[in-house]
Short mmCIF file of N, CA and C in Angstrom, two decimals:
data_model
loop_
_atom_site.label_atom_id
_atom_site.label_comp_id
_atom_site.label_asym_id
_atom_site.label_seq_id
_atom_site.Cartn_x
_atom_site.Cartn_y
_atom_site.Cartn_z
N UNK A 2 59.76 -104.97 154.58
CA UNK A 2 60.37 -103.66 154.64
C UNK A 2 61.85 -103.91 154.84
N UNK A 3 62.69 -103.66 154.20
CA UNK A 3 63.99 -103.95 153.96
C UNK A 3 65.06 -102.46 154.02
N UNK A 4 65.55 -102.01 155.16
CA UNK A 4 66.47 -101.03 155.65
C UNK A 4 67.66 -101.45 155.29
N UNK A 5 68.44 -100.40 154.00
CA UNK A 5 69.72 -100.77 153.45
C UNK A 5 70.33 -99.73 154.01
N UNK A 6 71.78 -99.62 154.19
CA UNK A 6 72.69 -98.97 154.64
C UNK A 6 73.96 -99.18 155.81
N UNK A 7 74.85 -98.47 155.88
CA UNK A 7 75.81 -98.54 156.58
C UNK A 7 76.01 -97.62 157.77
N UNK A 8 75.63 -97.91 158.92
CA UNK A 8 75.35 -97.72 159.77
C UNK A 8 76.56 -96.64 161.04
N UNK A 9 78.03 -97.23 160.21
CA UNK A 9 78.74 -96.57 161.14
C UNK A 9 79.14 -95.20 159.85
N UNK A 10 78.47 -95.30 158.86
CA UNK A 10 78.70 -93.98 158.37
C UNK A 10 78.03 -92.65 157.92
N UNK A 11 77.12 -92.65 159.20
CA UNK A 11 76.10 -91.80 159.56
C UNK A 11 75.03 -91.80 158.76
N UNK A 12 74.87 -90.97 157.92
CA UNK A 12 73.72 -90.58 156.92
C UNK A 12 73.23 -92.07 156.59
N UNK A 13 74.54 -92.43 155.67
CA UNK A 13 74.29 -93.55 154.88
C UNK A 13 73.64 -94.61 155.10
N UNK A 14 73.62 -94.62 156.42
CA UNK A 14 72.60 -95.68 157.30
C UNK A 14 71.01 -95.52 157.76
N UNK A 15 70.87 -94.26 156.94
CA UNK A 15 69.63 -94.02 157.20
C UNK A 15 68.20 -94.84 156.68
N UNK A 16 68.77 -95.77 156.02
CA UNK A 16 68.02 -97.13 155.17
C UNK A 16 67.40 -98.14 156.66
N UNK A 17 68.35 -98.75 157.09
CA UNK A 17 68.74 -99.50 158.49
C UNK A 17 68.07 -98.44 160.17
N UNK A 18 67.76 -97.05 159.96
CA UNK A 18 68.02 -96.32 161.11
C UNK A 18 66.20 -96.54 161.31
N UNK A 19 65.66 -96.11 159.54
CA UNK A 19 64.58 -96.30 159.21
C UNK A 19 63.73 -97.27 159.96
N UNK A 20 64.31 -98.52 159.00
CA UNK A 20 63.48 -99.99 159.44
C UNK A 20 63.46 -100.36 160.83
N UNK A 21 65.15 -100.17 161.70
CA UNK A 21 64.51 -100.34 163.07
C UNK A 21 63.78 -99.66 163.73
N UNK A 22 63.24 -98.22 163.24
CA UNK A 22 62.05 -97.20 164.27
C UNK A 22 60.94 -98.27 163.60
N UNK A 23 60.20 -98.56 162.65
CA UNK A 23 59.22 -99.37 162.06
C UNK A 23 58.87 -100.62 163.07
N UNK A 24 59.90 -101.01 162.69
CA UNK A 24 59.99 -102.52 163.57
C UNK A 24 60.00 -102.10 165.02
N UNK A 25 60.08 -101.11 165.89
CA UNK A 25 59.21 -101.18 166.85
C UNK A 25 57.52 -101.11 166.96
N UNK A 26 57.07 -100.75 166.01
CA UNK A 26 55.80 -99.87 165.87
C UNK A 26 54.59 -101.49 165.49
N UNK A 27 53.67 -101.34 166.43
CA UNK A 27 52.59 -102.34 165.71
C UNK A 27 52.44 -102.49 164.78
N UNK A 28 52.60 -103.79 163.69
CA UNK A 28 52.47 -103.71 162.25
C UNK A 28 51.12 -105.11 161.56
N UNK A 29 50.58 -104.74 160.67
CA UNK A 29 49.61 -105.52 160.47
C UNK A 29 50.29 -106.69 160.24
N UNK A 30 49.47 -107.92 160.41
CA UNK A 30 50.13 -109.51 160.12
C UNK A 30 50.80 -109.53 158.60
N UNK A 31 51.71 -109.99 158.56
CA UNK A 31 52.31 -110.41 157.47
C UNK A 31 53.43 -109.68 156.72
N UNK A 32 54.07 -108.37 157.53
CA UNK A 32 54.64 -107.24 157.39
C UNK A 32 55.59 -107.59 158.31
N UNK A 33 57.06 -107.91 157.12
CA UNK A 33 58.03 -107.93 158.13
C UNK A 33 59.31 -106.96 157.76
N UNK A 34 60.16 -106.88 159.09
CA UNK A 34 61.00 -105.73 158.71
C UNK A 34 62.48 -106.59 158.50
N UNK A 35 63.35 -106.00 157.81
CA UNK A 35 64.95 -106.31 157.80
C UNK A 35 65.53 -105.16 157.62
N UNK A 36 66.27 -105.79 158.45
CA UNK A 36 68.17 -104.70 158.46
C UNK A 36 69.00 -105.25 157.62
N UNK A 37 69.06 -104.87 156.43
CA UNK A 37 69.43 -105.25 155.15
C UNK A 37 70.99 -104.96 155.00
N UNK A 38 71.56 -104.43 156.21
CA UNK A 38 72.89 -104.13 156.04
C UNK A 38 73.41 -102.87 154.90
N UNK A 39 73.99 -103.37 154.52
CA UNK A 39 74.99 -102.90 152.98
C UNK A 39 74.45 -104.00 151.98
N UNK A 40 73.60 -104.53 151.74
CA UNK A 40 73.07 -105.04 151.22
C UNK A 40 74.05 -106.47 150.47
N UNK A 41 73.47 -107.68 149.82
CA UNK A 41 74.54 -108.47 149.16
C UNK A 41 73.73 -109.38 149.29
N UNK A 42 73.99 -110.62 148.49
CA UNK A 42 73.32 -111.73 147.80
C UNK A 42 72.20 -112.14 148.63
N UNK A 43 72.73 -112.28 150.25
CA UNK A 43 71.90 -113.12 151.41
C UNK A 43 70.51 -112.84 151.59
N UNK A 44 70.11 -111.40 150.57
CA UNK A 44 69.14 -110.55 151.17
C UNK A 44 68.30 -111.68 149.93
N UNK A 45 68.95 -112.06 148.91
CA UNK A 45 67.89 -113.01 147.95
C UNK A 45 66.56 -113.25 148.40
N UNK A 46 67.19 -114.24 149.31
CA UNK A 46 65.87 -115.56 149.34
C UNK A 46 64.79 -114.92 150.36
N UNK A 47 64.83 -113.87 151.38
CA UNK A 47 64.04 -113.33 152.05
C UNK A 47 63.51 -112.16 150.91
N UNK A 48 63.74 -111.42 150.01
CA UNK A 48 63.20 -110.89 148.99
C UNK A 48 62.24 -112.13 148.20
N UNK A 49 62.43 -112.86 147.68
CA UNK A 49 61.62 -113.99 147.05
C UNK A 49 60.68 -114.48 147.21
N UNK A 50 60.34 -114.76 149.07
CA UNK A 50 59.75 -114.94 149.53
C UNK A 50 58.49 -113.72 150.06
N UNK A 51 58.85 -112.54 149.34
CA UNK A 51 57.87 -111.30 149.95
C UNK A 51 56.99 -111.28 148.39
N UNK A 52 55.36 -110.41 148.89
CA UNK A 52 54.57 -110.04 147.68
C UNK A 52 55.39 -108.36 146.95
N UNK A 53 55.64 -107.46 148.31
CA UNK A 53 56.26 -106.32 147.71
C UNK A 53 57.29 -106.32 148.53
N UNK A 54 57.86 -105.58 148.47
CA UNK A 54 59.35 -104.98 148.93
C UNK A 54 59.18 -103.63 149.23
N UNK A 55 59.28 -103.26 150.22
CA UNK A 55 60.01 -101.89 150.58
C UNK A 55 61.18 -101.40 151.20
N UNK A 56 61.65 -100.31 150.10
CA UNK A 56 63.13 -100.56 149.92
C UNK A 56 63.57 -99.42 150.53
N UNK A 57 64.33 -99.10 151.59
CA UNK A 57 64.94 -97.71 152.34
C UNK A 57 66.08 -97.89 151.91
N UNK A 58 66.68 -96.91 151.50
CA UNK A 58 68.37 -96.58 151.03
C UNK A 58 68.29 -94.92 151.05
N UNK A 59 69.84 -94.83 150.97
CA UNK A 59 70.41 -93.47 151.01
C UNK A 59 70.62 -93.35 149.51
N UNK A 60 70.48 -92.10 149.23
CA UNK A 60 71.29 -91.53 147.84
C UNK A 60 71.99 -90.46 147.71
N UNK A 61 73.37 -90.60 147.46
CA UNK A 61 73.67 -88.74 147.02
C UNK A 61 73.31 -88.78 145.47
N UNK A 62 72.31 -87.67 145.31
CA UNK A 62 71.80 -87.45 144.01
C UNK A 62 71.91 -86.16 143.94
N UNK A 63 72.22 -85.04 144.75
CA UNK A 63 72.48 -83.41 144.58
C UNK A 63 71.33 -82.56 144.96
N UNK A 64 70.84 -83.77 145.71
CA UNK A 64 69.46 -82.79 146.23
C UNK A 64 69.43 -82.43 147.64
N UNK A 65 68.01 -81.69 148.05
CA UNK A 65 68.24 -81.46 149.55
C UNK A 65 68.78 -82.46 150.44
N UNK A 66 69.68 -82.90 151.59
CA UNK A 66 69.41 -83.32 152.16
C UNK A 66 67.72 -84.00 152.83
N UNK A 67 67.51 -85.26 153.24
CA UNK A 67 66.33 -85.78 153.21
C UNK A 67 65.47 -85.42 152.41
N UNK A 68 65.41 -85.24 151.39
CA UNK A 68 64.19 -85.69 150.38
C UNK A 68 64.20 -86.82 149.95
N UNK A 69 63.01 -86.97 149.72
CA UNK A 69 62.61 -88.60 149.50
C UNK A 69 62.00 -88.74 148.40
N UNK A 70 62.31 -90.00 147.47
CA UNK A 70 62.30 -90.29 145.84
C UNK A 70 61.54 -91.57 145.98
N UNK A 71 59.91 -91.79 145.75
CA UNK A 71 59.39 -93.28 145.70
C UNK A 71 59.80 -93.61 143.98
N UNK A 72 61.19 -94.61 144.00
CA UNK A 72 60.96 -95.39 142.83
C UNK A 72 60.26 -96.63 142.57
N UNK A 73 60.41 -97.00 141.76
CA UNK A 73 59.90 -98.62 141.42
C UNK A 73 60.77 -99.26 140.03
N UNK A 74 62.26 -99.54 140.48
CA UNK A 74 63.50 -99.57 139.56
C UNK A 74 63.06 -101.49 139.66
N UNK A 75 62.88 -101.94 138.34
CA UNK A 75 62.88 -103.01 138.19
C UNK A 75 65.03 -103.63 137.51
N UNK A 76 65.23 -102.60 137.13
CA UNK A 76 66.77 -103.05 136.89
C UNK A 76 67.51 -102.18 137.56
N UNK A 77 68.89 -102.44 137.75
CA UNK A 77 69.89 -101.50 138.28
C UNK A 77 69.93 -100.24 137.55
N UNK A 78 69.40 -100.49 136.30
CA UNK A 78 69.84 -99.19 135.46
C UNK A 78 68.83 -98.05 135.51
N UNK A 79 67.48 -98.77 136.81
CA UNK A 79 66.65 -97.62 136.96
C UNK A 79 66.86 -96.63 138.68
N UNK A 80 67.77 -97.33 138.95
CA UNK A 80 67.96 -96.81 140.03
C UNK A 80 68.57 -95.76 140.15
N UNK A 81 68.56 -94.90 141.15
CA UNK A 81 69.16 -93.08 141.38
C UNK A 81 70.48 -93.36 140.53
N UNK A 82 71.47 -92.43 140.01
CA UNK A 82 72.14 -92.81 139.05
C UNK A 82 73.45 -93.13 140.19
N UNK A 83 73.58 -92.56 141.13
CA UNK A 83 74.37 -92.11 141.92
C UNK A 83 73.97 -92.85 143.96
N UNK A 84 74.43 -94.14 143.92
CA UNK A 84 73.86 -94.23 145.21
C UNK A 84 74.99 -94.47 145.73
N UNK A 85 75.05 -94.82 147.23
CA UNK A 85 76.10 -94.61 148.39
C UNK A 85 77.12 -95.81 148.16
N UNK A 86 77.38 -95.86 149.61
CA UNK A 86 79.01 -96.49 149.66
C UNK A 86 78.66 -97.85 148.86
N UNK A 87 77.35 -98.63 148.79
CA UNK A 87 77.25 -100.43 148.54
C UNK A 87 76.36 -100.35 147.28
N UNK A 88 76.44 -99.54 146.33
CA UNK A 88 75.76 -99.23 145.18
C UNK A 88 75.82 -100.49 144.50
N UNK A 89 77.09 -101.16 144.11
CA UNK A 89 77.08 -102.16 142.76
C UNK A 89 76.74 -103.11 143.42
N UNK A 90 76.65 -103.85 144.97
CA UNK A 90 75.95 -105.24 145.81
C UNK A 90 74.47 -104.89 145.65
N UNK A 91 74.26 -103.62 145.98
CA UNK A 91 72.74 -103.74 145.80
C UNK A 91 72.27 -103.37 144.69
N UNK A 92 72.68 -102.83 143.25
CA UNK A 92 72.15 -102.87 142.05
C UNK A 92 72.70 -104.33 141.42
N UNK A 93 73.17 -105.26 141.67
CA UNK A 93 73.44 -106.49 141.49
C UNK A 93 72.20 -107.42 141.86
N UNK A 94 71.91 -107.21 143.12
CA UNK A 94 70.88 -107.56 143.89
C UNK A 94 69.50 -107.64 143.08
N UNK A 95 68.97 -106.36 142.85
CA UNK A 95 67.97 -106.39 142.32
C UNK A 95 68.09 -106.86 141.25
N UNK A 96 69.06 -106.36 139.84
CA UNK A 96 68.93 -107.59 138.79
C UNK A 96 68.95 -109.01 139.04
N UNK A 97 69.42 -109.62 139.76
CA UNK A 97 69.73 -110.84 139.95
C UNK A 97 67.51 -111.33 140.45
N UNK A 98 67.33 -110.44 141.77
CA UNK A 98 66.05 -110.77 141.78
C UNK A 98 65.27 -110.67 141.10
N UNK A 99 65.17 -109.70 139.93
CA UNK A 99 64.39 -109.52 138.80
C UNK A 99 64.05 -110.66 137.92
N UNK A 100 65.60 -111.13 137.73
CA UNK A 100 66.11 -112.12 136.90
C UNK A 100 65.43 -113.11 136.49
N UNK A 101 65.67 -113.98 138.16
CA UNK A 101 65.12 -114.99 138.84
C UNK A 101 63.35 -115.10 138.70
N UNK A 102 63.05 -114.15 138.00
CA UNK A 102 61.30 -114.25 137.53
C UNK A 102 60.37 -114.08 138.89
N UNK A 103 61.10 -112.98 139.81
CA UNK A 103 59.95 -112.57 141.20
C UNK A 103 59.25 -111.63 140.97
N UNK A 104 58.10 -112.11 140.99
CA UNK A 104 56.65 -111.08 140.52
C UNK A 104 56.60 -110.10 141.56
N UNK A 105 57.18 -109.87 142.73
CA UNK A 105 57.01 -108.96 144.07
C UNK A 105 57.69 -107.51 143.25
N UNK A 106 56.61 -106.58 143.88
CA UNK A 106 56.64 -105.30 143.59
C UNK A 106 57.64 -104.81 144.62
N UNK A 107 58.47 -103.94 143.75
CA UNK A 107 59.58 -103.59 144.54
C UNK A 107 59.37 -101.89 144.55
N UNK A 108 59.46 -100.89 145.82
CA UNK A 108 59.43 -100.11 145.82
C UNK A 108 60.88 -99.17 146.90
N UNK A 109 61.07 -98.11 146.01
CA UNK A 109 62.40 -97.93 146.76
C UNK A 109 62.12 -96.66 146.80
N UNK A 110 62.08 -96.18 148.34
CA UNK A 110 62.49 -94.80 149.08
C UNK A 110 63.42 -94.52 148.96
N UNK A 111 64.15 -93.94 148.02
CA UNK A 111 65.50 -93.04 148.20
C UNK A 111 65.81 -92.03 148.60
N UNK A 112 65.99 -91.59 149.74
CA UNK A 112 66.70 -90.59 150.65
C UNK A 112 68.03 -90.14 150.36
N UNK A 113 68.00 -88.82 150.29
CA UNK A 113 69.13 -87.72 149.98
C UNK A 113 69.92 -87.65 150.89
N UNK A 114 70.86 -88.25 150.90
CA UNK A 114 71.95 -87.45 151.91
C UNK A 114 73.11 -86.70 151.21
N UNK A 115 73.97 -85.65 152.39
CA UNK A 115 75.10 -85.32 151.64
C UNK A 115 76.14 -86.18 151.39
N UNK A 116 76.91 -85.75 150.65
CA UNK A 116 77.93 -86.64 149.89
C UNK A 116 79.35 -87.22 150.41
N UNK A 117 79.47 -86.18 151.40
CA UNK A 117 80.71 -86.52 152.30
C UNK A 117 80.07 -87.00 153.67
N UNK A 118 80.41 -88.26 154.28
CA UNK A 118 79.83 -88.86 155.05
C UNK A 118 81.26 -89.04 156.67
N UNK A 119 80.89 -88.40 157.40
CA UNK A 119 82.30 -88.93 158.61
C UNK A 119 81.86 -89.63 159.38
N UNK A 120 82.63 -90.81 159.56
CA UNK A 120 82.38 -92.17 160.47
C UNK A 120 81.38 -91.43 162.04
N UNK A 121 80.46 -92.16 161.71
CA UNK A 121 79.44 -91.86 162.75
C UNK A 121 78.20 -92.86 163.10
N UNK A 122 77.70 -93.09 164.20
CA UNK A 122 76.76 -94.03 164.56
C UNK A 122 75.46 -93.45 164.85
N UNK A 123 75.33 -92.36 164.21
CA UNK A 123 74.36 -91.41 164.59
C UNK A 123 73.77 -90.80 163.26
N UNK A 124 72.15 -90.29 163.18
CA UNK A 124 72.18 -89.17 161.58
C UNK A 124 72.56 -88.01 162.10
N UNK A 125 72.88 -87.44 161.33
CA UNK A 125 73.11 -85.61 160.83
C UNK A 125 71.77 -85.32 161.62
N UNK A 126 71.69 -84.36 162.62
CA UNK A 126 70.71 -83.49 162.87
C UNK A 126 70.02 -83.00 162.09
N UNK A 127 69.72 -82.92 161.21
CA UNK A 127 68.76 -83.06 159.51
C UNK A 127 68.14 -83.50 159.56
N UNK A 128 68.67 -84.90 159.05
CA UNK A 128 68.37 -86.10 159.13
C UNK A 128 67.39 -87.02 160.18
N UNK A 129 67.90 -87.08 161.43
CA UNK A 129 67.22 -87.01 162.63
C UNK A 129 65.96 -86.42 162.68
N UNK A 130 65.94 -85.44 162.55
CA UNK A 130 64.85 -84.94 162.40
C UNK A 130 64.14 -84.57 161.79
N UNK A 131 63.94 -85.50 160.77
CA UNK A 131 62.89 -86.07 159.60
C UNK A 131 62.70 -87.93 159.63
N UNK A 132 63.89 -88.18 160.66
CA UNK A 132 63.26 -89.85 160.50
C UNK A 132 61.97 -90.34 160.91
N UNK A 133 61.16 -89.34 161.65
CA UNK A 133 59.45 -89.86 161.86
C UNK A 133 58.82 -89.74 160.16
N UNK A 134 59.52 -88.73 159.17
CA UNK A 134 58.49 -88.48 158.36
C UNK A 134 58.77 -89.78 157.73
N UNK A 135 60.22 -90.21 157.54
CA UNK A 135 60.67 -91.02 156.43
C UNK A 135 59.92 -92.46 156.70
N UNK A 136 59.36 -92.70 158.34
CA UNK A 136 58.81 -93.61 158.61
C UNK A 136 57.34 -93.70 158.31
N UNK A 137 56.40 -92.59 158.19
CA UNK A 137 55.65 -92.16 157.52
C UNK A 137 55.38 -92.10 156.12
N UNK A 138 56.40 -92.59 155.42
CA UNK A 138 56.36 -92.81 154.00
C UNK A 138 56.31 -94.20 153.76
N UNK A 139 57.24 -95.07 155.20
CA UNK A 139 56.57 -96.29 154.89
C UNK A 139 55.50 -96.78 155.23
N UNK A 140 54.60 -96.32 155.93
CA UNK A 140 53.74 -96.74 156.98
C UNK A 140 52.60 -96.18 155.59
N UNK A 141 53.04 -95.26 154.68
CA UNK A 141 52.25 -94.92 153.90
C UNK A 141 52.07 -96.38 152.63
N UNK A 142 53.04 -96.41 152.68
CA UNK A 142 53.18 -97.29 151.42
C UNK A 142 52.51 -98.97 151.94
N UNK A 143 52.36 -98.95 153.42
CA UNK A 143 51.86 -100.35 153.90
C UNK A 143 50.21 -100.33 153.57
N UNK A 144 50.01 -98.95 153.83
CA UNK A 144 48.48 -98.55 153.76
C UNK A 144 47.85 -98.58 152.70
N UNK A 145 48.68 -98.18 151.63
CA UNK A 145 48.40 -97.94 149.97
C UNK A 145 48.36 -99.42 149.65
N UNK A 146 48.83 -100.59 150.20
CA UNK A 146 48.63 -101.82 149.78
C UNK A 146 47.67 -102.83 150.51
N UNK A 147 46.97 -102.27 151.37
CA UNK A 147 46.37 -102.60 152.06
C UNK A 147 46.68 -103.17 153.32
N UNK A 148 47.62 -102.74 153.83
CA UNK A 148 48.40 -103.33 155.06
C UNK A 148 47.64 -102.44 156.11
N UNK A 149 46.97 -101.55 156.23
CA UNK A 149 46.19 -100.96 156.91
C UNK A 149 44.99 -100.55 156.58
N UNK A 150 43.90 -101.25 157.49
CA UNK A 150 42.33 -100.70 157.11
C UNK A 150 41.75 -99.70 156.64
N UNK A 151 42.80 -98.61 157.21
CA UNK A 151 41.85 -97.17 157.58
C UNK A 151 42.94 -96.07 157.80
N UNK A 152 42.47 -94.80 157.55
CA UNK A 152 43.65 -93.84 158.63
C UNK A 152 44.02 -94.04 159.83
N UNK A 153 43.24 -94.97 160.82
CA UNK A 153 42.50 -94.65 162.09
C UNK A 153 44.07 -95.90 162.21
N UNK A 154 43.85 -96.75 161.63
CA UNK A 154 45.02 -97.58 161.60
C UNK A 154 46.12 -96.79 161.88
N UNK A 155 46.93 -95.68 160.99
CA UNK A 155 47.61 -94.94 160.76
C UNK A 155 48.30 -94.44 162.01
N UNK A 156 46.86 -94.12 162.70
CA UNK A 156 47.04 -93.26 164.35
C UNK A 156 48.21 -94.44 165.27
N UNK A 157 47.23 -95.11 165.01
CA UNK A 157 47.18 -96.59 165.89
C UNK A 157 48.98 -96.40 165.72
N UNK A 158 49.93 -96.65 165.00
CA UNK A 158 50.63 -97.35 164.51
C UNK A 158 51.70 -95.76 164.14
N UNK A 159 51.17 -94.98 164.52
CA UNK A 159 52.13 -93.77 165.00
C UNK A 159 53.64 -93.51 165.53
N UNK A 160 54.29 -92.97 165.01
CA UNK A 160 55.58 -92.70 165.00
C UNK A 160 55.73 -92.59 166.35
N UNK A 161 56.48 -92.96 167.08
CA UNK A 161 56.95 -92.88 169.10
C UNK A 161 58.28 -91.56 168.48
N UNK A 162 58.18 -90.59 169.69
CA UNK A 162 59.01 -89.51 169.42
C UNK A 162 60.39 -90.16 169.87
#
């Protein structure tokens, strides 16, 4: 599970704000989390080494605030057309991993934020309060791959308020 974003510029960090609520939460063996930053080359070799990828990032795409987009962009050129402040490191990124012949399924949550972002260490009250669901989308996507037995799992492994 790989949390992209920039952290002191509020929204935009909602990639990173993501993965660390996760990474507190009990997770089945073999499920690991990163703070992927602003993303850039380093994130390679820990991508390479995974079967899938799950990908948290921000997007301004003109939609609601927090709505959430499951892609599965095998090139840069499938990605939201329009992503935040570290767009060309991390559409670099993925071609480059593509490239490199990694069979790992890559899946990317793209989250809406607004477009004007003011230096902040915090989300938008919006925002905030939808980060249990957005964690819920990953916890979904662990389940859909078998990273969890059951719903009952699901409970288990529940969002902390």
């Amino acid at each position: 599970i790989l949390g992209i974003g920039n952290v002191l510029m509020g929204d935009e960090g909602v990639g990173v704000h993501v993965v660390r609520r996760v990474q507190t939460m009990p997770l089945p063996a073999g499920v690991e989390c990163l703070d992927g930053g602003t993303g850039s080359f380093y994130l390679l070799e820990a991508m390479q080494q995974a079967r899938k990828i799950i990908l948290i990032d921000a997007t301004v795409d003109g939609r609601n605030p927090g709505s959430v987009r499951r892609l599965q962009p095998r090139f840069s050129t499938e990605y939201p057309r329009t992503l935040t402040a570290h767009d060309i490191g991390l559409k670099d990124l993925l071609d480059a991993f593509h490239l490199m012949g990694s069979p790992a399924e890559v899946v990317l949550l793209a989250i809406s934020i607004a477009p004007l972002q003011e230096l902040s260490m915090e989300l938008s009250p919006a925002l905030e309060a939808r980060l249990g669901d957005f964690v819920g989308h990953v916890l979904a996507e662990i389940a859909a791959d078998g990273g969890c037995s059951a719903a009952a799992d699901l409970k288990t492994i529940n969002m902390p308020a």
